[in-house]
JSON list of C-alpha atoms in Angstrom, two decimals:
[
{"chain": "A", "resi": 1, "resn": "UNK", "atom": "CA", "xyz": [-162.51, -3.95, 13.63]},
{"chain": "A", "resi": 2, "resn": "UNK", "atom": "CA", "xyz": [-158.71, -3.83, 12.58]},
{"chain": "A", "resi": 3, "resn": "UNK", "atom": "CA", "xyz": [-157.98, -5.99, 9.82]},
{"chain": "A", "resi": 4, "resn": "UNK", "atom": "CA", "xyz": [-155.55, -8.61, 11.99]},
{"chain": "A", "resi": 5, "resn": "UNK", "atom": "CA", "xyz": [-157.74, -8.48, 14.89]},
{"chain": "A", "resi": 6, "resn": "UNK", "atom": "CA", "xyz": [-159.64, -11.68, 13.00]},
{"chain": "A", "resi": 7, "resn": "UNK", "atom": "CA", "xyz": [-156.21, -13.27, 11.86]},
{"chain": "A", "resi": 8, "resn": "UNK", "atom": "CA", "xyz": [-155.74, -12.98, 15.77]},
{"chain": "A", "resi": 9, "resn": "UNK", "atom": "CA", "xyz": [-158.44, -14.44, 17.37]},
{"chain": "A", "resi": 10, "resn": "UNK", "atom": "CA", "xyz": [-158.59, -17.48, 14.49]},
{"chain": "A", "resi": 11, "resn": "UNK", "atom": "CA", "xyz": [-154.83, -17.69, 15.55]},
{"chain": "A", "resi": 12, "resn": "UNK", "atom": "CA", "xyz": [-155.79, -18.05, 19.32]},
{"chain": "A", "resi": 13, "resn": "UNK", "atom": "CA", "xyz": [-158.74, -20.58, 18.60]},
{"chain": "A", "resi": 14, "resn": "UNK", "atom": "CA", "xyz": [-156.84, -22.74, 16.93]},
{"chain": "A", "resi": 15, "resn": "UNK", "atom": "CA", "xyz": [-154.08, -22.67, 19.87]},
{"chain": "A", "resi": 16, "resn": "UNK", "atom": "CA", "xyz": [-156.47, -23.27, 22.46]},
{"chain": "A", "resi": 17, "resn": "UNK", "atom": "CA", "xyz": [-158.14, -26.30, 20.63]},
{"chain": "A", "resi": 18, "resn": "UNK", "atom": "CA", "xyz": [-154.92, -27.70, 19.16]},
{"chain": "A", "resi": 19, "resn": "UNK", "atom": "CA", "xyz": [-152.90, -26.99, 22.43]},
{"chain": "A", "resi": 20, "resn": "UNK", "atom": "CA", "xyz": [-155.75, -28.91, 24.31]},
{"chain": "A", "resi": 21, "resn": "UNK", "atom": "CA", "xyz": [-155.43, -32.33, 22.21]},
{"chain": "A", "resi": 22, "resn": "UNK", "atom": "CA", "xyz": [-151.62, -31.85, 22.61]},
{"chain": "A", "resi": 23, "resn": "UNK", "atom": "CA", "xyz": [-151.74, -31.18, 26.45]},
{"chain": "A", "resi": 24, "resn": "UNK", "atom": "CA", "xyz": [-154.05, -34.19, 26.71]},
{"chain": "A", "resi": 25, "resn": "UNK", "atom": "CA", "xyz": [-151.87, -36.66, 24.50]},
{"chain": "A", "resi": 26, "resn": "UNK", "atom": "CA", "xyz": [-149.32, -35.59, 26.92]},
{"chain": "A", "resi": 27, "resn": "UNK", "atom": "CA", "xyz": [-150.95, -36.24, 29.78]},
{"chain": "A", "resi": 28, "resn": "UNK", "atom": "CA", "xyz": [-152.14, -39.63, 28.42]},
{"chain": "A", "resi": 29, "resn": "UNK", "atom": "CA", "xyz": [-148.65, -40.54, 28.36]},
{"chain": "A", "resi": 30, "resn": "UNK", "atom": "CA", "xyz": [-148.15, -40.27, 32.26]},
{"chain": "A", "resi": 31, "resn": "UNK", "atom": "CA", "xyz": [-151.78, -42.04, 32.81]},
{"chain": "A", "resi": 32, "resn": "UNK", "atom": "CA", "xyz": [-151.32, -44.61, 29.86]},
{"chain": "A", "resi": 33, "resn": "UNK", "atom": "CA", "xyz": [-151.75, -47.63, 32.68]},
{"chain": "A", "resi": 34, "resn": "UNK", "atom": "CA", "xyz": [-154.63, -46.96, 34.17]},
{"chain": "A", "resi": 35, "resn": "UNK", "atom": "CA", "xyz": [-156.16, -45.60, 30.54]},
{"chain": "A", "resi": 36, "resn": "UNK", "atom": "CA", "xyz": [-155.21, -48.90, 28.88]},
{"chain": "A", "resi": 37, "resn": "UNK", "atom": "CA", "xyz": [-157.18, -50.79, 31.61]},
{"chain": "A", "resi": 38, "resn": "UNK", "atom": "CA", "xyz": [-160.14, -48.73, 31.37]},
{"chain": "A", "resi": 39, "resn": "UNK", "atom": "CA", "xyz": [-160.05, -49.48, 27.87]},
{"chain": "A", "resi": 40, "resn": "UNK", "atom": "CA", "xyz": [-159.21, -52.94, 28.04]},
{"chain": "A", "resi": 41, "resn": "UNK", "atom": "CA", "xyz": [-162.66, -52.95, 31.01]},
{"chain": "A", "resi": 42, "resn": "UNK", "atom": "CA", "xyz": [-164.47, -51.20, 27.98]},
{"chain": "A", "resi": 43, "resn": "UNK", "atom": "CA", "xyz": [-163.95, -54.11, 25.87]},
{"chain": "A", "resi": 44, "resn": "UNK", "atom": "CA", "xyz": [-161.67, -52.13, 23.09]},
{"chain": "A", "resi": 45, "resn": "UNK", "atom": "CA", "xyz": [-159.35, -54.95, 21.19]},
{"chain": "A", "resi": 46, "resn": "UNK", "atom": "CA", "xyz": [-155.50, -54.26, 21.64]},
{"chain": "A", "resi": 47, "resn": "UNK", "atom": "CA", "xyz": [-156.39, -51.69, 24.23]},
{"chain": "A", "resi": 48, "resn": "UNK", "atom": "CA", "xyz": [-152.60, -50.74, 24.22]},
{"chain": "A", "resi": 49, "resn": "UNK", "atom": "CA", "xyz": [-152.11, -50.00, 20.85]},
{"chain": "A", "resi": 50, "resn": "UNK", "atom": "CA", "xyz": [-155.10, -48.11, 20.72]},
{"chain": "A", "resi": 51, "resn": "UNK", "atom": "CA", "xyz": [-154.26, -46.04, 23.33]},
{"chain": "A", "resi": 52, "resn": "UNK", "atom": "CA", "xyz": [-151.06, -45.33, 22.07]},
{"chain": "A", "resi": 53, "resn": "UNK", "atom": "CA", "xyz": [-152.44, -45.12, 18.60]},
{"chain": "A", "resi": 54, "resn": "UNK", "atom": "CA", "xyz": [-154.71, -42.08, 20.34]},
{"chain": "A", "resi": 55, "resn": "UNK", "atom": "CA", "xyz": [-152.31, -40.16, 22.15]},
{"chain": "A", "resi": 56, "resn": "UNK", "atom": "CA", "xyz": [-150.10, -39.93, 18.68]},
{"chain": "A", "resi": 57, "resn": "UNK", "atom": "CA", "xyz": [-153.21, -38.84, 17.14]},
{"chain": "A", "resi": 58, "resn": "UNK", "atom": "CA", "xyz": [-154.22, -36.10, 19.82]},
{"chain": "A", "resi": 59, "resn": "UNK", "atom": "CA", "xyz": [-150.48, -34.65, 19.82]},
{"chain": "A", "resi": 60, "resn": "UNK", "atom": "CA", "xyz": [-149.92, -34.69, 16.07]},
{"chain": "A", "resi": 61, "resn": "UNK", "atom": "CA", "xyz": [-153.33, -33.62, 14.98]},
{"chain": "A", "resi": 62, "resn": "UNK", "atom": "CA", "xyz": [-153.44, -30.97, 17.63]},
{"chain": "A", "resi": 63, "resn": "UNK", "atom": "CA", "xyz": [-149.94, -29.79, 16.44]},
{"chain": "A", "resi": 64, "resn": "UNK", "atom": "CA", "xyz": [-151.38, -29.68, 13.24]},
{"chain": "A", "resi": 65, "resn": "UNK", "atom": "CA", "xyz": [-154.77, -27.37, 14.13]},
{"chain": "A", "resi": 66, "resn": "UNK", "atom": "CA", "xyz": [-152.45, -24.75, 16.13]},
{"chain": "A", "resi": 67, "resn": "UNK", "atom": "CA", "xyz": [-149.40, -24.42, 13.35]},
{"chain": "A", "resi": 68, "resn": "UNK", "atom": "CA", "xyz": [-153.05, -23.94, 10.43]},
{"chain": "A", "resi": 69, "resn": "UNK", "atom": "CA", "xyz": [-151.86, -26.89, 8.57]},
{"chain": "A", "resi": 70, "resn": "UNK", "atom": "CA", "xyz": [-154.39, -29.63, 6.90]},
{"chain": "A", "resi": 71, "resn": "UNK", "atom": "CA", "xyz": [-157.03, -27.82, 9.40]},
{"chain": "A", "resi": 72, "resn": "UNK", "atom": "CA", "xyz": [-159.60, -29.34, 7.88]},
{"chain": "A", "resi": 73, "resn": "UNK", "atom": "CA", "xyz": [-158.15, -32.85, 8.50]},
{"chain": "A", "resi": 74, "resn": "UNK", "atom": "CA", "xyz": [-156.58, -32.40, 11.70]},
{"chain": "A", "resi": 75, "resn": "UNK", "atom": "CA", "xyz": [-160.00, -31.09, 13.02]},
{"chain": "A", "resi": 76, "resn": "UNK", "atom": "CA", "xyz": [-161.93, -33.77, 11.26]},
{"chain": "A", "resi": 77, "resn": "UNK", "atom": "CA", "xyz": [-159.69, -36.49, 12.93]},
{"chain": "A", "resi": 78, "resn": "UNK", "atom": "CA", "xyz": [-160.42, -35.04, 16.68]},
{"chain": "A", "resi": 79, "resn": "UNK", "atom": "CA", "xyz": [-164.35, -34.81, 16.00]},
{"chain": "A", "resi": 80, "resn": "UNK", "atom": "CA", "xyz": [-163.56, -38.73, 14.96]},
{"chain": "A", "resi": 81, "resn": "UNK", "atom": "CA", "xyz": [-161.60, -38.96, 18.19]},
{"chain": "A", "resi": 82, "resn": "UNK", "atom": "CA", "xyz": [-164.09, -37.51, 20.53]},
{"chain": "A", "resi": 83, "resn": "UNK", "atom": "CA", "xyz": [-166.95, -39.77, 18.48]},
{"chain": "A", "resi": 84, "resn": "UNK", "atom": "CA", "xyz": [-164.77, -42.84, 20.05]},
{"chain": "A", "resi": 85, "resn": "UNK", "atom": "CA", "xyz": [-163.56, -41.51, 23.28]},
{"chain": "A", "resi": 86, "resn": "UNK", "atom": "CA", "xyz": [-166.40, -39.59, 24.58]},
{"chain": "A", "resi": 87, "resn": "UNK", "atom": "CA", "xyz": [-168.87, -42.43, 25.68]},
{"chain": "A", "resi": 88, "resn": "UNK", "atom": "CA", "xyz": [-165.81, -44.72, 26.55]},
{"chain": "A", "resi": 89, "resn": "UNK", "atom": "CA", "xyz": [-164.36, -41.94, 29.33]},
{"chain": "A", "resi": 90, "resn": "UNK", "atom": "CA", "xyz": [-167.39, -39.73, 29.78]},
{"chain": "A", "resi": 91, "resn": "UNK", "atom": "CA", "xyz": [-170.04, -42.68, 30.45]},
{"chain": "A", "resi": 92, "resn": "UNK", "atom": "CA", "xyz": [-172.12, -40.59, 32.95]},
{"chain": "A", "resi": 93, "resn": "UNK", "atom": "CA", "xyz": [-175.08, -43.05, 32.68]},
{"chain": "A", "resi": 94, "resn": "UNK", "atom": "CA", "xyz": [-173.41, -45.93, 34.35]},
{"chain": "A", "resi": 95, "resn": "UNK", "atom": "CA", "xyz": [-172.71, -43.44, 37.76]},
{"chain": "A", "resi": 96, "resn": "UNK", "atom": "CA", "xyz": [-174.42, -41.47, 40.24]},
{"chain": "A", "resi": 97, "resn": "UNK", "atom": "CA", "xyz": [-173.76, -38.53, 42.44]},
{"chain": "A", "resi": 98, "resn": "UNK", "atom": "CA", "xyz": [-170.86, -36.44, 42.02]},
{"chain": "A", "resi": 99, "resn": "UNK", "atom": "CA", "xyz": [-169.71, -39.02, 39.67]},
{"chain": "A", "resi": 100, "resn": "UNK", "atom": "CA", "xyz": [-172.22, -38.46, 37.32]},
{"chain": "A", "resi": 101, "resn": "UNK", "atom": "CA", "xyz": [-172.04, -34.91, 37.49]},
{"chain": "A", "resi": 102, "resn": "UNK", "atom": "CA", "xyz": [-168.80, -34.73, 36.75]},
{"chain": "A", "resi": 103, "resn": "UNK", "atom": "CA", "xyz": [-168.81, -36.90, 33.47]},
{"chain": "A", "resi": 104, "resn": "UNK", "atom": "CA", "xyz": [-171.69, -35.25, 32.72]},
{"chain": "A", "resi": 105, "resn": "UNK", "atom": "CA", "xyz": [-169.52, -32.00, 32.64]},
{"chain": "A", "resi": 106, "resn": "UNK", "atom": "CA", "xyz": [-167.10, -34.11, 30.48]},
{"chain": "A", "resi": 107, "resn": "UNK", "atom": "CA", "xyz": [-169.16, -35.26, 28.05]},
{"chain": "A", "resi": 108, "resn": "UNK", "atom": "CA", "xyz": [-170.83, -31.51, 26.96]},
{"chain": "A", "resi": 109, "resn": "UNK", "atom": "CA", "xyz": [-167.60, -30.32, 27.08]},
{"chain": "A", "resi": 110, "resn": "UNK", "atom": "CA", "xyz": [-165.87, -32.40, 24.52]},
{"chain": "A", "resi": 111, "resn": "UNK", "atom": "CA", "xyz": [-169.69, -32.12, 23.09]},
{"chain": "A", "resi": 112, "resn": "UNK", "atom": "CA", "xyz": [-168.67, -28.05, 22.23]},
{"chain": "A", "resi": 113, "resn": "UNK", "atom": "CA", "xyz": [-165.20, -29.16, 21.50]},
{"chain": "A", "resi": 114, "resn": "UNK", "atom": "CA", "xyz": [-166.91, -30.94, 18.48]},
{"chain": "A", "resi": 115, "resn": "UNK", "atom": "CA", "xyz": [-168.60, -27.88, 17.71]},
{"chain": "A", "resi": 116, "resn": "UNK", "atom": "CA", "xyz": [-165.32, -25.94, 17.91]},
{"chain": "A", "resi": 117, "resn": "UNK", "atom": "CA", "xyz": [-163.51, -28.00, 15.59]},
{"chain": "A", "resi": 118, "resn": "UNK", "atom": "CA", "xyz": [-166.95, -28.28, 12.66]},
{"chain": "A", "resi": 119, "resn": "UNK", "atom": "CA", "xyz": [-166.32, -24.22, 12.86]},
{"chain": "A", "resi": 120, "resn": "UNK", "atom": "CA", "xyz": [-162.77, -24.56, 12.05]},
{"chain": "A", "resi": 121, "resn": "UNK", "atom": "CA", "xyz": [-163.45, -26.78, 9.42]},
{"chain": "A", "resi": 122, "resn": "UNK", "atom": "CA", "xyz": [-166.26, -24.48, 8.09]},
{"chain": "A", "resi": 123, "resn": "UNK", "atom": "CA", "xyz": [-163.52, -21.56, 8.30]},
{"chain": "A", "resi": 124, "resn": "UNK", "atom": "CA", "xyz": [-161.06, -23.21, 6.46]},
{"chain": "A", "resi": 125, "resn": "UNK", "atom": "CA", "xyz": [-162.59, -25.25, 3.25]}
]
């Protein structure tokens, strides 16, 4: 394997997981209404600011994971993130149908997002 091919593919990992937390923040910002209610229906305290809080933290420590700076931290802070977020959004066992499935799906994935980011943390300490 060429030396750089590694370099590479670390490279494009840590686009496609950082760019994913930045995309999302992003698109947080267009849906930060209806997120803040379904927060606020969750029972989080200042629903608002926490949302907001969130979406700063997805773009910044996204940013962070793609550019390779304070990996460790940035990637940390997400697996912290998806800790919070994942039952909120993802709560598959309160539906059924489709529904379920579908949160189901969201929950495993941000399940091996987890594991994505625990590699890059292993990688980089």
């Amino acid at each position: 394997m060429p030396a750089d091919l590694p370099s590479t593919f670390l490279f494009l990992g840590r686009l496609l997981l950082g760019g994913a937390f930045v995309f999302a923040g992003l698109r947080n910002i267009q849906n930060a209404a209806f997120l803040t209610g379904l927060m606020a229906a969750r029972g989080v305290p200042q629903a608002r600011l926490a949302l907001w809080a969130g979406i700063v933290l997805q773009i910044l420590a996204g940013a962070l994971v793609i550019a390779g700076l304070w990996t460790a931290i940035a990637c940390a802070v997400l697996v912290l993130f998806l800790i919070a977020a994942t039952p909120m959004v993802h709560n598959f066992w309160d539906h059924q149908g489709p529904d379920r499935a579908a949160r189901i799906n969201g929950f495993v994935g941000n399940v091996a997002l987890s594991g994505g980011f625990l590699t890059l943390i292993a990688q980089s300490v």
